Amino acid sequence: MNTATKLSGFALGLVAVFGAAYGIGNLADPVAPAAETRHDDTDSDHGAGDTGHGDESQAGGASAHLPGGLLVSERGYTFQPADAPAGQFAFRITGPDGAPVTRFEVAHDKRMHLIVARRDLSGFRHVHPEMAGDGTWRVASPLGGPGVWRAFADFTPEGGEPLTLGLDVTVPGELTARPLPAPATSTTVDGYTVTLTGTPEPGRTNRLTLSVSRDGRPVTDLAPYLGAYGHLVALRQGDLAYLHVHPEGTPGDGRTPAGPAITFAAEVPSAGAYRLYLDFRHGDAVHTAEFTVLAGDRTAPAPAAPASTTAPTPDAGHGTPGHGHS
Ligand SMILES: [Cu+2]
C-alpha cells in the first residue's frame, strides 16, 4: 500500500489530517471530503507533501488549521440554539446568508450528527435530531445533568465541505465535577470489554485498534452502525477540540471483519489528554466505550481535573494518571 505516501501529504495540515479520517488508506468512502477545505492561508501548506515527510512543515504555523468543534461559527455557518420545550434540545444552522440552512448532505447515514459532552468530558452522547421544514433541528435532550455542556453539530451543507461547530449549553443545577479517569487500555460497558491498542502521537497518523469481547469471547458479529462497525470521537481535555474518526474498511466490502477488532487511523492535533468514545452496535443496541489516552510527552504532568472547578477532586481510586499505558 502507498498509505504512507498519502499520509505524509495529509499530515501537512490539521484540516487535512481530519479529512484523512474519512478517507484513509484505500477506503473509498463515498462521502470522503476533499482534504483541503480552506485556502485562506499560504498555499505552501497544500500539495507539496507527496514526495517526503512533511511532518515538520506545519510545526510552527498551523494556527490556520483548527481542529473541529472549537468555533460556534465558521465559513459563514453558525450553530444557534433554538427554543425548545423541557426535555428537548433544538437548534438551527444558519448559513452565509443568515437564514437557516435546510439542505444538508447525508454523511454516515445522517444529515446531522449531534454529539454532546459535558465540559469535564463526562456524559457523552451521540444522537440524530430531526429537522423541521424551517431548518429547526429537534431531539430529546441528550444533556444528562447540570453543568456546562459542549454540543457539536457535525454536518455537511449541501454542496459543501464537512463542518463541525461547537456550542456551549448550560444546564442549571449543582455541579459535581468529575475528574478525568486515568489513562487505560481496557474498559467495560454494558457487559462488553473493549481493549485499545495503539498510542496516538501528535504529528503523525496512528493506528488505533479497539477490540470488543463479551464473557471472555471475541465478538465477531458486530452490526453496522451508521455505515461502519464503529465510530470514534476524540475530545481533547482543556478545550474539547473534536475529532470524529471512522474506521478502516466498511461493512460488506468483503475484507472488513465484523469484529472483534475495529481499526481506526487517527491523528491528534497536540500532546495532551484525550477522551475517546467508541460507538459500536451489537444486536439491536448501541454501546459507547470510553477511554482516556495521553498523546505525546508522557513525562508531562499527569492530567487533572480542570483547575477552575470548585470542588477539590482527588483522583481517588484512579491510580496514577500519566504512565498507565503500554
Ligand atoms: Cu451520528
CSV table of C-alpha atoms and ligand atoms in Angstrom, one decimal:
chain,number,residue,atom,x,y,z
A,1,MET,CA,0.0,0.0,0.0
A,2,ASN,CA,1.1,3.5,-0.5
A,3,THR,CA,-0.7,4.6,2.5
A,4,ALA,CA,2.4,6.2,3.9
A,5,THR,CA,2.8,8.4,0.9
A,6,LYS,CA,-0.8,9.6,1.3
A,7,LEU,CA,-0.3,10.2,5.0
A,8,SER,CA,2.6,12.4,4.5
A,9,GLY,CA,0.5,14.6,2.4
A,10,PHE,CA,-2.4,14.5,4.8
A,11,ALA,CA,-0.2,15.4,7.7
A,12,LEU,CA,0.5,18.8,6.3
A,13,GLY,CA,-2.4,20.5,7.9
A,14,LEU,CA,-4.8,19.7,10.6
A,15,VAL,CA,-7.8,20.1,8.5
A,16,ALA,CA,-6.3,17.8,6.0
A,17,VAL,CA,-5.5,15.4,8.8
A,18,PHE,CA,-9.0,15.2,10.0
A,19,GLY,CA,-10.2,14.8,6.4
A,20,ALA,CA,-7.9,11.8,6.3
A,21,ALA,CA,-10.1,10.2,9.0
A,22,TYR,CA,-12.8,9.8,6.4
A,23,GLY,CA,-10.7,8.5,3.5
A,24,ILE,CA,-7.7,6.8,5.0
A,25,GLY,CA,-6.0,4.1,3.2
A,26,ASN,CA,-7.9,2.8,0.2
A,27,LEU,CA,-11.2,3.1,1.8
A,28,ALA,CA,-13.4,4.5,-1.0
A,29,ASP,CA,-15.8,6.3,1.2
A,30,PRO,CA,-18.5,8.0,-0.9
A,31,VAL,CA,-18.6,10.9,1.5
A,32,ALA,CA,-14.9,11.4,1.7
A,33,PRO,CA,-14.3,15.1,1.7
A,34,ALA,CA,-11.6,16.8,-0.2
A,35,ALA,CA,-8.7,17.2,2.1
A,36,GLU,CA,-8.4,20.9,1.5
A,37,THR,CA,-11.3,22.8,2.7
A,38,ARG,CA,-9.8,26.2,3.2
A,39,HIS,CA,-7.4,28.3,1.1
A,40,ASP,CA,-7.2,31.3,3.2
A,41,ASP,CA,-3.6,30.7,4.3
A,42,THR,CA,-0.4,30.2,2.5
A,43,ASP,CA,-0.6,27.9,-0.4
A,44,SER,CA,2.5,26.2,0.7
A,45,ASP,CA,0.5,24.2,3.2
A,46,HIS,CA,-1.0,22.3,0.4
A,47,GLY,CA,0.0,20.0,-2.3
A,48,ALA,CA,3.7,19.6,-1.6
A,49,GLY,CA,3.6,16.6,0.5
A,50,ASP,CA,3.7,13.7,-1.8
A,51,THR,CA,7.4,13.3,-2.0
A,52,GLY,CA,8.6,13.1,1.5
A,53,HIS,CA,8.0,13.5,5.1
A,54,GLY,CA,6.2,16.8,5.5
A,55,ASP,CA,5.5,16.4,9.2
A,56,GLU,CA,7.8,19.2,10.2
A,57,SER,CA,6.5,21.8,7.8
A,58,GLN,CA,3.4,22.7,9.9
A,59,ALA,CA,5.1,22.7,13.3
A,60,GLY,CA,5.4,26.4,13.6
A,61,GLY,CA,2.5,27.7,11.6
A,62,ALA,CA,-0.6,25.5,11.9
A,63,SER,CA,-2.8,28.1,13.6
A,64,ALA,CA,-4.9,28.5,10.5
A,65,HIS,CA,-6.0,24.8,10.7
A,66,LEU,CA,-8.0,24.4,13.8
A,67,PRO,CA,-9.4,21.1,14.9
A,68,GLY,CA,-13.2,20.8,14.6
A,69,GLY,CA,-15.7,21.9,17.1
A,70,LEU,CA,-13.9,24.8,18.6
A,71,LEU,CA,-15.9,27.5,16.9
A,72,VAL,CA,-19.6,28.3,17.0
A,73,SER,CA,-19.4,30.0,13.6
A,74,GLU,CA,-17.1,29.1,10.8
A,75,ARG,CA,-17.1,29.6,7.0
A,76,GLY,CA,-20.4,31.5,7.3
A,77,TYR,CA,-22.2,28.8,9.1
A,78,THR,CA,-23.4,29.3,12.7
A,79,PHE,CA,-24.7,27.0,15.3
A,80,GLN,CA,-27.7,28.7,17.0
A,81,PRO,CA,-29.7,27.3,19.9
A,82,ALA,CA,-33.5,27.5,19.5
A,83,ASP,CA,-36.3,27.5,22.0
A,84,ALA,CA,-37.4,24.0,23.0
A,85,PRO,CA,-39.8,22.6,25.5
A,86,ALA,CA,-38.4,21.0,28.6
A,87,GLY,CA,-36.8,17.7,27.7
A,88,GLN,CA,-36.0,18.7,24.2
A,89,PHE,CA,-33.0,20.3,22.6
A,90,ALA,CA,-33.4,22.4,19.4
A,91,PHE,CA,-31.1,24.4,17.2
A,92,ARG,CA,-30.5,25.8,13.8
A,93,ILE,CA,-27.6,26.1,11.5
A,94,THR,CA,-27.7,29.4,9.8
A,95,GLY,CA,-25.8,29.9,6.5
A,96,PRO,CA,-23.7,32.6,4.9
A,97,ASP,CA,-26.9,34.5,4.0
A,98,GLY,CA,-28.1,34.4,7.7
A,99,ALA,CA,-31.0,32.2,7.0
A,100,PRO,CA,-31.4,28.7,8.5
A,101,VAL,CA,-29.9,26.0,6.3
A,102,THR,CA,-32.4,23.4,5.2
A,103,ARG,CA,-30.3,21.3,2.8
A,104,PHE,CA,-27.6,19.0,4.1
A,105,GLU,CA,-25.7,16.1,2.6
A,106,VAL,CA,-26.1,12.7,4.1
A,107,ALA,CA,-22.9,11.7,5.7
A,108,HIS,CA,-22.7,8.3,7.5
A,109,ASP,CA,-26.4,7.7,7.0
A,110,LYS,CA,-27.5,11.0,8.6
A,111,ARG,CA,-27.7,14.7,7.7
A,112,MET,CA,-27.0,15.8,11.2
A,113,HIS,CA,-24.9,14.2,13.9
A,114,LEU,CA,-25.2,15.9,17.3
A,115,ILE,CA,-22.6,15.0,19.8
A,116,VAL,CA,-22.6,16.3,23.4
A,117,ALA,CA,-20.3,16.0,26.3
A,118,ARG,CA,-20.1,17.9,29.5
A,119,ARG,CA,-17.1,20.1,29.8
A,120,ASP,CA,-15.5,17.7,32.2
A,121,LEU,CA,-15.7,15.1,29.4
A,122,SER,CA,-18.4,13.1,31.1
A,123,GLY,CA,-21.9,12.3,29.8
A,124,PHE,CA,-21.0,11.7,26.1
A,125,ARG,CA,-24.0,11.2,23.8
A,126,HIS,CA,-24.3,10.9,20.0
A,127,VAL,CA,-27.8,11.5,18.7
A,128,HIS,CA,-29.6,12.3,15.5
A,129,PRO,CA,-32.1,15.1,15.5
A,130,GLU,CA,-34.9,15.5,13.1
A,131,MET,CA,-35.2,18.7,11.0
A,132,ALA,CA,-38.4,20.6,10.5
A,133,GLY,CA,-39.1,22.4,7.2
A,134,ASP,CA,-37.9,25.7,8.6
A,135,GLY,CA,-34.4,24.3,9.4
A,136,THR,CA,-35.0,23.7,13.1
A,137,TRP,CA,-33.4,20.5,14.4
A,138,ARG,CA,-35.1,18.9,17.4
A,139,VAL,CA,-34.2,15.9,19.6
A,140,ALA,CA,-35.0,14.6,23.0
A,141,SER,CA,-32.4,16.4,25.1
A,142,PRO,CA,-29.2,14.4,25.4
A,143,LEU,CA,-27.9,16.6,28.2
A,144,GLY,CA,-27.6,14.4,31.1
A,145,GLY,CA,-27.4,16.7,34.1
A,146,PRO,CA,-26.2,20.0,35.5
A,147,GLY,CA,-23.2,21.7,34.1
A,148,VAL,CA,-21.8,23.3,31.0
A,149,TRP,CA,-22.1,21.0,28.0
A,150,ARG,CA,-20.4,21.3,24.7
A,151,ALA,CA,-22.7,20.4,21.8
A,152,PHE,CA,-21.1,19.5,18.5
A,153,ALA,CA,-23.1,19.8,15.2
A,154,ASP,CA,-21.3,17.6,12.7
A,155,PHE,CA,-22.8,18.1,9.2
A,156,THR,CA,-22.1,18.8,5.6
A,157,PRO,CA,-24.0,21.6,3.9
A,158,GLU,CA,-25.4,20.7,0.5
A,159,GLY,CA,-22.6,21.0,-2.0
A,160,GLY,CA,-20.1,22.0,0.8
A,161,GLU,CA,-17.5,20.5,2.9
A,162,PRO,CA,-17.9,18.8,6.3
A,163,LEU,CA,-18.0,21.1,9.2
A,164,THR,CA,-18.3,20.7,13.0
A,165,LEU,CA,-19.4,23.6,15.0
A,166,GLY,CA,-19.5,23.7,18.8
A,167,LEU,CA,-21.8,25.4,21.2
A,168,ASP,CA,-21.8,25.7,25.0
A,169,VAL,CA,-25.1,24.9,26.7
A,170,THR,CA,-25.6,25.3,30.4
A,171,VAL,CA,-27.9,23.1,32.4
A,172,PRO,CA,-28.6,24.7,35.7
A,173,GLY,CA,-28.2,22.8,38.9
A,174,GLU,CA,-25.5,21.8,41.3
A,175,LEU,CA,-22.4,20.6,39.5
A,176,THR,CA,-20.4,17.7,40.8
A,177,ALA,CA,-17.2,17.9,38.9
A,178,ARG,CA,-15.8,14.6,37.8
A,179,PRO,CA,-12.0,14.2,37.4
A,180,LEU,CA,-10.9,12.7,34.1
A,181,PRO,CA,-10.5,9.0,34.5
A,182,ALA,CA,-6.9,7.8,34.4
A,183,PRO,CA,-5.5,6.5,31.1
A,184,ALA,CA,-6.4,2.9,30.5
A,185,THR,CA,-6.3,0.4,27.7
A,186,SER,CA,-9.3,-1.6,28.6
A,187,THR,CA,-12.8,-0.6,29.7
A,188,THR,CA,-16.2,-2.3,30.1
A,189,VAL,CA,-19.6,-1.1,29.0
A,190,ASP,CA,-22.9,-3.0,29.2
A,191,GLY,CA,-21.1,-6.3,29.8
A,192,TYR,CA,-18.6,-5.8,26.9
A,193,THR,CA,-14.9,-5.4,27.4
A,194,VAL,CA,-13.2,-3.2,24.9
A,195,THR,CA,-9.4,-3.1,24.6
A,196,LEU,CA,-7.4,-0.4,23.0
A,197,THR,CA,-4.1,-0.9,21.3
A,198,GLY,CA,-2.0,1.8,19.8
A,199,THR,CA,-1.0,5.2,21.2
A,200,PRO,CA,-1.7,8.4,19.5
A,201,GLU,CA,1.3,10.6,18.8
A,202,PRO,CA,0.9,14.1,17.6
A,203,GLY,CA,2.1,14.9,14.1
A,204,ARG,CA,1.6,11.5,12.6
A,205,THR,CA,-1.3,9.2,11.7
A,206,ASN,CA,-1.7,6.5,14.3
A,207,ARG,CA,-3.4,3.2,14.0
A,208,LEU,CA,-5.7,2.6,17.0
A,209,THR,CA,-7.4,-0.8,17.3
A,210,LEU,CA,-10.4,-1.4,19.6
A,211,SER,CA,-11.3,-5.0,20.2
A,212,VAL,CA,-14.7,-6.0,21.6
A,213,SER,CA,-15.3,-9.1,23.6
A,214,ARG,CA,-18.1,-10.4,25.9
A,215,ASP,CA,-17.8,-13.0,28.5
A,216,GLY,CA,-14.2,-13.5,27.5
A,217,ARG,CA,-15.1,-14.3,23.9
A,218,PRO,CA,-14.3,-12.1,21.0
A,219,VAL,CA,-17.4,-10.5,19.4
A,220,THR,CA,-17.3,-11.3,15.7
A,221,ASP,CA,-20.8,-10.3,14.7
A,222,LEU,CA,-20.8,-6.6,15.2
A,223,ALA,CA,-23.6,-4.9,13.4
A,224,PRO,CA,-23.1,-2.0,11.0
A,225,TYR,CA,-24.0,1.3,12.7
A,226,LEU,CA,-24.2,4.4,10.5
A,227,GLY,CA,-22.3,2.6,7.8
A,228,ALA,CA,-19.4,1.4,9.8
A,229,TYR,CA,-18.6,-1.1,12.6
A,230,GLY,CA,-17.6,1.7,14.9
A,231,HIS,CA,-17.5,5.4,15.3
A,232,LEU,CA,-14.8,7.0,17.3
A,233,VAL,CA,-14.9,10.5,18.6
A,234,ALA,CA,-12.0,12.0,20.5
A,235,LEU,CA,-12.2,15.1,22.6
A,236,ARG,CA,-9.2,17.0,23.9
A,237,GLN,CA,-9.1,17.8,27.5
A,238,GLY,CA,-8.9,21.6,28.1
A,239,ASP,CA,-10.8,22.8,25.1
A,240,LEU,CA,-12.8,19.8,23.8
A,241,ALA,CA,-11.3,20.0,20.3
A,242,TYR,CA,-13.3,17.4,18.4
A,243,LEU,CA,-12.1,14.6,16.2
A,244,HIS,CA,-14.5,12.3,14.5
A,245,VAL,CA,-12.7,9.3,13.2
A,246,HIS,CA,-14.0,6.5,11.1
A,247,PRO,CA,-12.6,3.0,10.8
A,248,GLU,CA,-10.6,1.4,8.1
A,249,GLY,CA,-12.9,-0.6,5.9
A,250,THR,CA,-16.7,-0.7,5.5
A,251,PRO,CA,-19.2,-3.4,6.3
A,252,GLY,CA,-19.8,-5.6,3.3
A,253,ASP,CA,-16.6,-4.7,1.4
A,254,GLY,CA,-15.5,-8.3,1.6
A,255,ARG,CA,-12.4,-7.7,3.7
A,256,THR,CA,-13.5,-6.0,6.8
A,257,PRO,CA,-14.4,-8.4,9.6
A,258,ALA,CA,-17.4,-7.7,11.9
A,259,GLY,CA,-15.2,-7.6,14.9
A,260,PRO,CA,-13.7,-8.2,17.3
A,261,ALA,CA,-11.2,-5.6,16.1
A,262,ILE,CA,-12.1,-2.2,14.7
A,263,THR,CA,-9.2,-0.2,13.4
A,264,PHE,CA,-9.0,3.5,13.1
A,265,ALA,CA,-6.4,5.8,11.6
A,266,ALA,CA,-6.3,8.9,13.7
A,267,GLU,CA,-4.2,11.9,14.3
A,268,VAL,CA,-4.3,14.1,17.3
A,269,PRO,CA,-3.6,17.8,17.0
A,270,SER,CA,-1.3,18.1,20.0
A,271,ALA,CA,0.1,16.3,23.0
A,272,GLY,CA,-2.2,16.1,25.9
A,273,ALA,CA,-5.1,14.1,27.3
A,274,TYR,CA,-7.9,12.9,25.2
A,275,ARG,CA,-11.1,11.1,25.9
A,276,LEU,CA,-12.1,8.6,23.3
A,277,TYR,CA,-15.7,7.5,22.8
A,278,LEU,CA,-16.3,4.4,20.7
A,279,ASP,CA,-19.9,3.8,19.5
A,280,PHE,CA,-20.5,0.2,18.3
A,281,ARG,CA,-23.5,-1.8,17.7
A,282,HIS,CA,-24.1,-5.4,18.6
A,283,GLY,CA,-27.6,-6.9,18.1
A,284,ASP,CA,-30.0,-4.1,18.4
A,285,ALA,CA,-28.2,-2.0,20.9
A,286,VAL,CA,-25.6,0.7,20.5
A,287,HIS,CA,-22.9,0.9,23.2
A,288,THR,CA,-20.3,3.6,23.9
A,289,ALA,CA,-16.9,2.6,25.4
A,290,GLU,CA,-14.8,5.4,26.8
A,291,PHE,CA,-11.0,5.7,27.3
A,292,THR,CA,-8.6,8.3,28.4
A,293,VAL,CA,-5.4,8.4,26.4
A,294,LEU,CA,-2.4,10.5,26.6
A,295,ALA,CA,-0.8,11.7,23.4
A,296,GLY,CA,2.7,12.9,23.1
A,297,ASP,CA,5.0,13.7,26.0
A,298,ARG,CA,4.4,11.1,28.6
A,299,THR,CA,6.8,12.8,31.0
A,300,ALA,CA,4.4,15.7,31.3
A,301,PRO,CA,2.5,16.2,34.5
A,302,ALA,CA,-0.5,13.9,34.9
A,303,PRO,CA,-3.8,15.3,33.7
A,304,ALA,CA,-6.0,16.7,36.4
A,305,ALA,CA,-9.5,18.0,36.7
A,306,PRO,CA,-9.7,21.5,35.3
A,307,ALA,CA,-8.2,23.9,37.8
A,308,SER,CA,-11.2,26.1,37.8
A,309,THR,CA,-13.7,23.6,39.2
A,310,THR,CA,-14.9,24.5,42.6
A,311,ALA,CA,-14.7,21.1,44.2
A,312,PRO,CA,-11.3,19.6,45.0
A,313,THR,CA,-11.4,16.3,43.4
A,314,PRO,CA,-8.6,14.0,44.4
A,315,ASP,CA,-8.2,11.2,42.0
A,316,ALA,CA,-9.1,8.5,44.5
A,317,GLY,CA,-9.2,5.1,43.1
A,318,HIS,CA,-7.9,6.0,39.7
A,319,GLY,CA,-4.3,5.2,40.2
A,320,THR,CA,-1.6,7.4,38.8
A,321,PRO,CA,-2.6,9.1,35.6
A,322,GLY,CA,0.2,9.6,33.1
A,323,HIS,CA,2.1,6.4,33.0
A,324,GLY,CA,-0.6,3.8,32.8
A,325,HIS,CA,-0.5,2.8,29.2
A,326,SER,CA,1.8,0.5,27.4
B,1,CU,CU,-24.2,10.5,14.1
